[in-house]
Coordinates of C-alpha atoms in Angstrom, one line a residue:
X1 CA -19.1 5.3 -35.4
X2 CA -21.7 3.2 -38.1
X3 CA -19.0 0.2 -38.8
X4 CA -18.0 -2.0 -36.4
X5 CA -14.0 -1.7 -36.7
X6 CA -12.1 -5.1 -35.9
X7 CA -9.7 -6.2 -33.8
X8 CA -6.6 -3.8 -35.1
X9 CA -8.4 -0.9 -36.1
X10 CA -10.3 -0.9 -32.9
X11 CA -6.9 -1.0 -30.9
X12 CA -5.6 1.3 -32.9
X13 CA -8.9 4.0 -32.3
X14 CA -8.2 2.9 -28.3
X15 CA -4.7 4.6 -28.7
X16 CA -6.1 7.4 -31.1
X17 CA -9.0 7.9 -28.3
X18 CA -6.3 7.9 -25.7
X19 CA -3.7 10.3 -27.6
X20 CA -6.2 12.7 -27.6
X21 CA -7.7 12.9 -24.3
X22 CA -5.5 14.8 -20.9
X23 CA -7.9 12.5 -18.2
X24 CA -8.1 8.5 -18.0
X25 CA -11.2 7.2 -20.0
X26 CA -12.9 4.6 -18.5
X27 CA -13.5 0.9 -20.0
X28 CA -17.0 1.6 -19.6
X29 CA -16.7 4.5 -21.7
X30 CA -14.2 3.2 -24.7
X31 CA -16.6 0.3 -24.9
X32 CA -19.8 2.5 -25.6
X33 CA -17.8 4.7 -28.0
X34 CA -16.6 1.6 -29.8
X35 CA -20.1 -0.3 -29.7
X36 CA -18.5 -3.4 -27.8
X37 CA -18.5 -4.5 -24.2
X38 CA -16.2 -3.3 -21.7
X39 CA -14.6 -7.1 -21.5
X40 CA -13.9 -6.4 -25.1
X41 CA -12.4 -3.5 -24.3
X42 CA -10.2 -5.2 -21.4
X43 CA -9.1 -7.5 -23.9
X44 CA -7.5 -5.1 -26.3
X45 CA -5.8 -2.8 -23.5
X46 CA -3.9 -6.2 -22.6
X47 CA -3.2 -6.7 -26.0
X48 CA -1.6 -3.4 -26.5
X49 CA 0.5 -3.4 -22.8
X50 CA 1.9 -6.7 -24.5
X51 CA 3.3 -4.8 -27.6
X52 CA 4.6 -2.3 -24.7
X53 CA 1.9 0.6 -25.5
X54 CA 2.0 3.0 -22.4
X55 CA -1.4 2.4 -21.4
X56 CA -1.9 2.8 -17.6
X57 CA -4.9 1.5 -15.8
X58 CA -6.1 3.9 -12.9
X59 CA -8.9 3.9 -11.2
X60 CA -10.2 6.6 -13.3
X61 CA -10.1 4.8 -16.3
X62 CA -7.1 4.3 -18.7
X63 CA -4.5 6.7 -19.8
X64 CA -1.5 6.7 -21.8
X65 CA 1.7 7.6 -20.3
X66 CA 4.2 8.8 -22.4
X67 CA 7.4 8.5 -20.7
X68 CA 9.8 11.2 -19.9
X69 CA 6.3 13.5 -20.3
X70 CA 8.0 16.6 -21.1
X71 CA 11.3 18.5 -21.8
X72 CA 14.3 17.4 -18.8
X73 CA 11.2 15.8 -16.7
X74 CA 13.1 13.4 -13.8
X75 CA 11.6 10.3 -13.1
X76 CA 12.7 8.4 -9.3
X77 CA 11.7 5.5 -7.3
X78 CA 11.3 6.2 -3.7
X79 CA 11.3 3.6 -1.1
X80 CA 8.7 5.0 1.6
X81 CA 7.1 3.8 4.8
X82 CA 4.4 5.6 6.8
X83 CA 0.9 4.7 8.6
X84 CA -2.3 4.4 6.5
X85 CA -3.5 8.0 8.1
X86 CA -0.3 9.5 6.9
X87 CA -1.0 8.0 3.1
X88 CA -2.6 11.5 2.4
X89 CA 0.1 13.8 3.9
X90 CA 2.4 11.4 1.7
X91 CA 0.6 12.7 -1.4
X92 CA 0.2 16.4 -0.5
X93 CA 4.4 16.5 0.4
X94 CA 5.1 15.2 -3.2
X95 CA 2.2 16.8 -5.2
X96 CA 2.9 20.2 -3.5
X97 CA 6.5 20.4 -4.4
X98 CA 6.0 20.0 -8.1
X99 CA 5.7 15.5 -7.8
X100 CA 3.0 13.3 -9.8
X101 CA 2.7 9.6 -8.4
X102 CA 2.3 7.2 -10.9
X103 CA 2.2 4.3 -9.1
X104 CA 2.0 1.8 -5.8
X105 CA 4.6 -1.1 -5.9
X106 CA 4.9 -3.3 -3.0
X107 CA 7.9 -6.2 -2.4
X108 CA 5.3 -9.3 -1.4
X109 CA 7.3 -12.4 -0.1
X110 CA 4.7 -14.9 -1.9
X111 CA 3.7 -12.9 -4.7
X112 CA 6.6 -10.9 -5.9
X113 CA 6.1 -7.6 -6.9
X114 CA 2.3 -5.8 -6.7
X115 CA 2.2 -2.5 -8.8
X116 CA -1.0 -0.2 -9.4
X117 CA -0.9 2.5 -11.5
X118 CA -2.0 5.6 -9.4
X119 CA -1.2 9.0 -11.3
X120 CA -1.6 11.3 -8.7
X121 CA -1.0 14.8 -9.7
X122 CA -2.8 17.4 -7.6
X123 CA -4.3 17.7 -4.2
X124 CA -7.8 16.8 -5.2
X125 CA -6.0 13.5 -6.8
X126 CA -5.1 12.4 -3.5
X127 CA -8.1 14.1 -1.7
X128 CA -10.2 11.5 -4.1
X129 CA -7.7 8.7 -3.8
X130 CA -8.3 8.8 -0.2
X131 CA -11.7 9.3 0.0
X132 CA -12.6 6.4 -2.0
X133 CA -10.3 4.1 0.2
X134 CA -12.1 5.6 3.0
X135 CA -15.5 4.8 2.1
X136 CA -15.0 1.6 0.8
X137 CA -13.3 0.4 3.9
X138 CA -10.4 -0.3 1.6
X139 CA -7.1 -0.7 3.1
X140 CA -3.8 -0.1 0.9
X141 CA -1.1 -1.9 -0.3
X142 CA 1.8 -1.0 2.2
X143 CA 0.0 -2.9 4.8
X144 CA 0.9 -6.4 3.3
X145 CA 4.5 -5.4 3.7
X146 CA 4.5 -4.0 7.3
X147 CA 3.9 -0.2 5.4
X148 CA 7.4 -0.4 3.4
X149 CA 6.0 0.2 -0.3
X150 CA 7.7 2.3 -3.4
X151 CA 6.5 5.0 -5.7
X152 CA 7.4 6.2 -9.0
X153 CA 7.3 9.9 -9.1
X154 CA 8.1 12.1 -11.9
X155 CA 9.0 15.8 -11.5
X156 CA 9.8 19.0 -13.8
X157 CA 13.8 18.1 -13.0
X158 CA 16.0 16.8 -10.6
X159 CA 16.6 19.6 -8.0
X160 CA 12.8 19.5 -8.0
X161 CA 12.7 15.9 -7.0
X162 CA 15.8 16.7 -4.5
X163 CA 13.5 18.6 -2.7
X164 CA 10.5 16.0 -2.3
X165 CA 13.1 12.9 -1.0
X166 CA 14.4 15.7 1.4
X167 CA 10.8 16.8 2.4
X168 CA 10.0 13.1 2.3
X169 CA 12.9 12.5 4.6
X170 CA 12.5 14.9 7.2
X171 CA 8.7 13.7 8.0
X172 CA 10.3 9.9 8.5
X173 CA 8.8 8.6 5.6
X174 CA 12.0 8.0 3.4
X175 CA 13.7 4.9 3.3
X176 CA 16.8 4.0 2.0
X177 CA 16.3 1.7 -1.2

């Protein structure tokens, strides 16, 4: 890119970039392409949430989501509660029978709702996910609310997500809303 765009055109490349890419890009990576700093970048991606563009930020980099992803795809909030060395059987139950995550959201009594934007679709998702909260000694969200936390999860259809509350249900993790 020789010009430097401004502030629309550059948003607008941010959603082109986006459109055209299946795996988040990082902030670190939109800036370079777009010869600006990553806070620059940061910046615009707020901008663009506030005009409601789909942009999720993972700890991959950003995506955008485009809601009801494809044909008759289901979308469901579960209410779960398990311990921290059960986070990764959590993930392999939902990702195994067809689920993506797409987020974290816990109920905080002083701060109100606390969502992250996961997008967990695969086994080596989580395996990565929980690897990196390993080694950095991080711990998750569900402990600040005694392990009671929700997730969105999107499936092909509904029987499909039938089957992960029911799966989800018979290891104890399922609570009622």
């Amino acid at each position: 890119m020789e010009k430097l765009l401004d502030g629309e055109q550059r948003r607008e490349e941010i959603i082109r970039l986006l459109q055209g890419s299946k795996s988040p890009i990082s902030g670190a990576e939109l800036a370079r392409r777009l010869q600006v700093s990553r806070q620059v970048i940061v910046q615009d991606v707020a901008l663009l949430r506030a005009v409601n563009k789909n942009i999720l930020s993972t700890n991959k980099g950003y995506l955008l989501f485009e809601p009801g992803g494809g044909a008759g795809e289901c979308k469901k909030t579960v209410c779960v509660r398990h311990t921290t060395e059960q986070v990764l059987d959590e993930f392999y139950t939902i990702v195994d029978l067809g689920g993506k995550i797409l987020d974290v959201v816990v109920e905080h009594e002083l701060y109100g709702q606390i969502a992250v934007d996961l997008i967990i679709a695969s086994r080596q998702d989580a395996e990565e996910f929980y690897q990196r909260m390993r080694s950095n000694g991080a711990k998750p969200l569900k402990e600040l609310t005694e392990d009671v936390h929700y997730h969105t999860i999107t499936a092909r259809d509904a029987v499909a997500i039938e089957r992960i509350e029911r799966a989800l249900e018979k290891k104890g993790y399922l609570l009622e809303g």
